[in-house]
Coordinates of N, CA and C in Angstrom, one line a residue:
M1 N -98.0 -35.1 -34.6 CA -98.4 -36.3 -34.2 C -97.5 -38.0 -34.1
S2 N -98.2 -38.5 -33.1 CA -97.5 -39.6 -32.9 C -97.8 -40.9 -34.2
H3 N -96.4 -41.5 -34.4 CA -97.5 -42.8 -35.3 C -97.4 -43.9 -35.1
V4 N -97.4 -44.1 -33.3 CA -97.7 -45.3 -32.3 C -98.8 -45.7 -33.5
I5 N -98.4 -47.1 -33.2 CA -100.2 -47.8 -33.5 C -100.0 -49.5 -32.7
S6 N -100.8 -49.4 -32.4 CA -100.8 -51.3 -31.7 C -100.1 -52.3 -32.5
D7 N -99.4 -53.1 -32.5 CA -99.2 -54.5 -33.0 C -100.4 -55.1 -33.9
E8 N -102.0 -54.8 -33.1 CA -103.0 -56.0 -33.6 C -103.1 -55.2 -34.5
T9 N -103.7 -53.4 -34.2 CA -104.1 -52.9 -35.6 C -102.5 -52.2 -37.0
H10 N -101.8 -52.6 -36.4 CA -100.9 -52.7 -37.8 C -100.8 -54.1 -38.4
R11 N -101.1 -54.6 -38.1 CA -100.9 -56.4 -38.6 C -102.2 -55.9 -39.2
N12 N -103.1 -55.9 -38.3 CA -105.1 -56.2 -39.5 C -104.9 -54.6 -40.5
L13 N -104.2 -53.6 -40.7 CA -104.0 -52.3 -41.7 C -103.5 -53.6 -42.7
L14 N -101.7 -53.8 -42.0 CA -101.0 -54.6 -43.6 C -102.0 -55.9 -44.1
S15 N -102.5 -56.6 -43.7 CA -103.5 -57.4 -43.8 C -104.5 -56.9 -45.1
R16 N -104.8 -56.0 -44.9 CA -106.0 -55.7 -46.2 C -105.7 -54.6 -46.9
I17 N -104.4 -54.0 -46.7 CA -103.4 -53.0 -48.0 C -103.5 -54.1 -49.5
P18 N -103.0 -55.6 -49.9 CA -103.2 -55.9 -50.8 C -104.4 -55.7 -51.1
H19 N -105.5 -56.3 -50.8 CA -107.4 -56.1 -50.9 C -107.5 -54.6 -51.8
C20 N -106.9 -53.6 -50.7 CA -107.6 -52.1 -51.0 C -106.6 -51.7 -52.3
T21 N -105.6 -51.9 -52.2 CA -104.7 -51.3 -53.1 C -104.4 -52.4 -54.3
G22 N -104.8 -53.7 -54.5 CA -104.2 -54.1 -55.8 C -102.9 -54.4 -55.7
R23 N -102.3 -54.3 -54.5 CA -100.7 -54.4 -54.7 C -100.4 -54.7 -53.3
D24 N -99.1 -55.9 -53.3 CA -98.9 -56.7 -51.8 C -97.5 -55.5 -50.7
I25 N -97.5 -56.4 -49.9 CA -97.0 -55.2 -48.9 C -95.2 -55.2 -49.7
A26 N -95.1 -55.8 -50.1 CA -93.2 -56.1 -50.7 C -93.2 -54.7 -51.8
E27 N -94.3 -55.2 -52.7 CA -94.4 -53.8 -53.5 C -94.1 -52.4 -53.0
W28 N -94.9 -52.3 -52.2 CA -94.9 -51.1 -51.5 C -93.5 -51.0 -50.7
L29 N -93.2 -51.7 -50.0 CA -92.6 -51.4 -49.4 C -90.8 -50.8 -50.3
R30 N -90.9 -52.2 -51.6 CA -90.0 -51.4 -52.4 C -90.3 -50.1 -53.0
T31 N -91.6 -49.3 -53.0 CA -91.6 -48.2 -53.5 C -91.3 -47.2 -52.8
V32 N -91.4 -47.2 -51.5 CA -90.7 -46.6 -50.6 C -89.6 -46.4 -50.6
D33 N -88.5 -47.7 -50.8 CA -87.5 -47.7 -50.8 C -86.6 -47.0 -51.9
E34 N -87.4 -46.8 -53.2 CA -87.1 -46.2 -54.2 C -87.4 -45.0 -54.3
G35 N -88.7 -43.9 -53.7 CA -89.1 -43.0 -53.9 C -87.8 -42.2 -53.6
P36 N -88.4 -41.1 -52.7 CA -87.5 -39.8 -52.7 C -87.0 -40.0 -51.4
A37 N -85.6 -39.4 -51.0 CA -85.0 -39.5 -49.7 C -85.8 -38.8 -49.0
L38 N -87.0 -39.0 -48.4 CA -87.3 -38.2 -47.4 C -87.2 -38.7 -45.9
S39 N -87.1 -38.1 -44.7 CA -86.3 -38.6 -43.9 C -87.6 -39.0 -42.6
R40 N -88.6 -38.2 -42.6 CA -89.7 -38.1 -41.7 C -90.7 -39.0 -41.9
F41 N -91.0 -39.4 -40.6 CA -92.3 -40.5 -40.9 C -93.2 -39.7 -42.0
E42 N -93.6 -38.8 -40.8 CA -94.7 -38.2 -41.7 C -94.6 -37.4 -43.4
E43 N -93.8 -37.4 -43.6 CA -93.4 -36.9 -44.8 C -93.6 -38.2 -45.8
K44 N -93.1 -39.3 -45.6 CA -93.6 -40.8 -46.1 C -94.6 -40.9 -46.7
V45 N -95.1 -40.9 -45.3 CA -96.8 -41.1 -45.2 C -97.3 -40.0 -46.2
S46 N -97.4 -38.8 -46.1 CA -97.7 -37.5 -47.2 C -97.5 -37.9 -48.6
W47 N -95.7 -38.1 -49.1 CA -95.5 -38.4 -50.3 C -96.7 -39.9 -50.7
L48 N -96.7 -40.6 -49.9 CA -97.6 -42.3 -50.3 C -99.0 -41.9 -50.5
R49 N -99.2 -41.0 -49.8 CA -100.6 -40.2 -49.9 C -101.3 -39.6 -51.4
G50 N -100.2 -38.5 -51.4 CA -100.1 -37.8 -52.3 C -99.8 -38.4 -53.7
E51 N -99.0 -39.1 -53.8 CA -98.1 -39.8 -54.9 C -99.1 -41.0 -55.5
H52 N -99.5 -41.8 -54.7 CA -100.0 -43.0 -54.9 C -101.5 -43.3 -54.4
G53 N -102.3 -41.8 -53.9 CA -103.2 -41.9 -53.7 C -104.1 -43.3 -52.6
L54 N -102.8 -43.5 -51.8 CA -102.9 -44.5 -50.3 C -103.8 -43.6 -49.3
A55 N -104.9 -44.5 -48.8 CA -105.6 -43.8 -47.6 C -104.6 -43.2 -46.2
Y56 N -104.4 -42.3 -45.3 CA -103.9 -42.2 -44.2 C -103.6 -43.8 -43.7
G57 N -104.5 -44.5 -43.5 CA -103.9 -45.8 -42.5 C -102.8 -46.4 -43.3
H58 N -103.3 -46.9 -44.4 CA -102.7 -47.6 -45.3 C -101.1 -47.2 -45.4
A59 N -101.4 -46.1 -46.0 CA -99.5 -45.0 -45.8 C -99.1 -45.2 -44.9
K60 N -100.0 -44.9 -43.3 CA -99.2 -45.6 -42.2 C -98.6 -46.7 -42.0
A61 N -99.0 -47.4 -42.0 CA -99.1 -48.6 -41.6 C -97.6 -49.4 -42.8
I62 N -98.0 -49.2 -43.8 CA -96.6 -49.4 -44.7 C -95.4 -48.1 -44.5
V63 N -94.9 -47.2 -44.3 CA -93.7 -46.6 -43.6 C -93.4 -47.1 -42.2
H64 N -94.5 -47.4 -40.8 CA -94.0 -48.1 -39.9 C -93.7 -49.7 -40.6
E65 N -94.3 -50.3 -41.3 CA -93.6 -51.5 -41.7 C -92.3 -51.4 -42.1
Y66 N -92.1 -50.6 -43.0 CA -90.5 -50.1 -43.6 C -89.9 -49.8 -42.7
D67 N -90.3 -49.2 -41.7 CA -89.1 -48.4 -40.5 C -88.9 -50.0 -39.4
L68 N -90.0 -50.8 -39.7 CA -89.5 -51.7 -38.3 C -88.4 -53.0 -39.6
R69 N -88.5 -52.9 -40.9 CA -87.7 -53.9 -41.4 C -85.9 -53.5 -41.8
R70 N -86.4 -51.9 -41.7 CA -85.2 -51.6 -42.0 C -84.3 -51.5 -40.5
A71 N -85.3 -51.3 -39.4 CA -84.2 -51.4 -38.2 C -83.4 -52.7 -38.1
A72 N -84.6 -53.6 -38.5 CA -84.0 -55.1 -38.0 C -83.1 -55.5 -39.2
R73 N -82.8 -54.9 -40.2 CA -81.7 -55.1 -41.0 C -80.1 -54.6 -40.8
R74 N -80.7 -53.6 -39.7 CA -79.3 -52.9 -39.1 C -79.2 -53.7 -38.0
L75 N -79.8 -54.4 -37.6 CA -79.3 -55.4 -36.0 C -78.8 -56.6 -36.9
L76 N -79.0 -56.8 -37.6 CA -78.1 -58.3 -38.5 C -76.5 -57.9 -38.9

């Protein structure tokens, strides 16, 4: 399954996550960073869903944002 989503959809999902989960994006990104060393996108999504009870779209948006920020850090 592809994990490609539009920038607009991604931004909309991210903006709703704090309201839906009670935790801001920075907290979720730390959770992924401190979580198990999973290498595949869908493994991380499944872990967030199972361990933290997130909806698929929210978990997917968090992992996508985590990957984007990780890639940006590598460029610096």
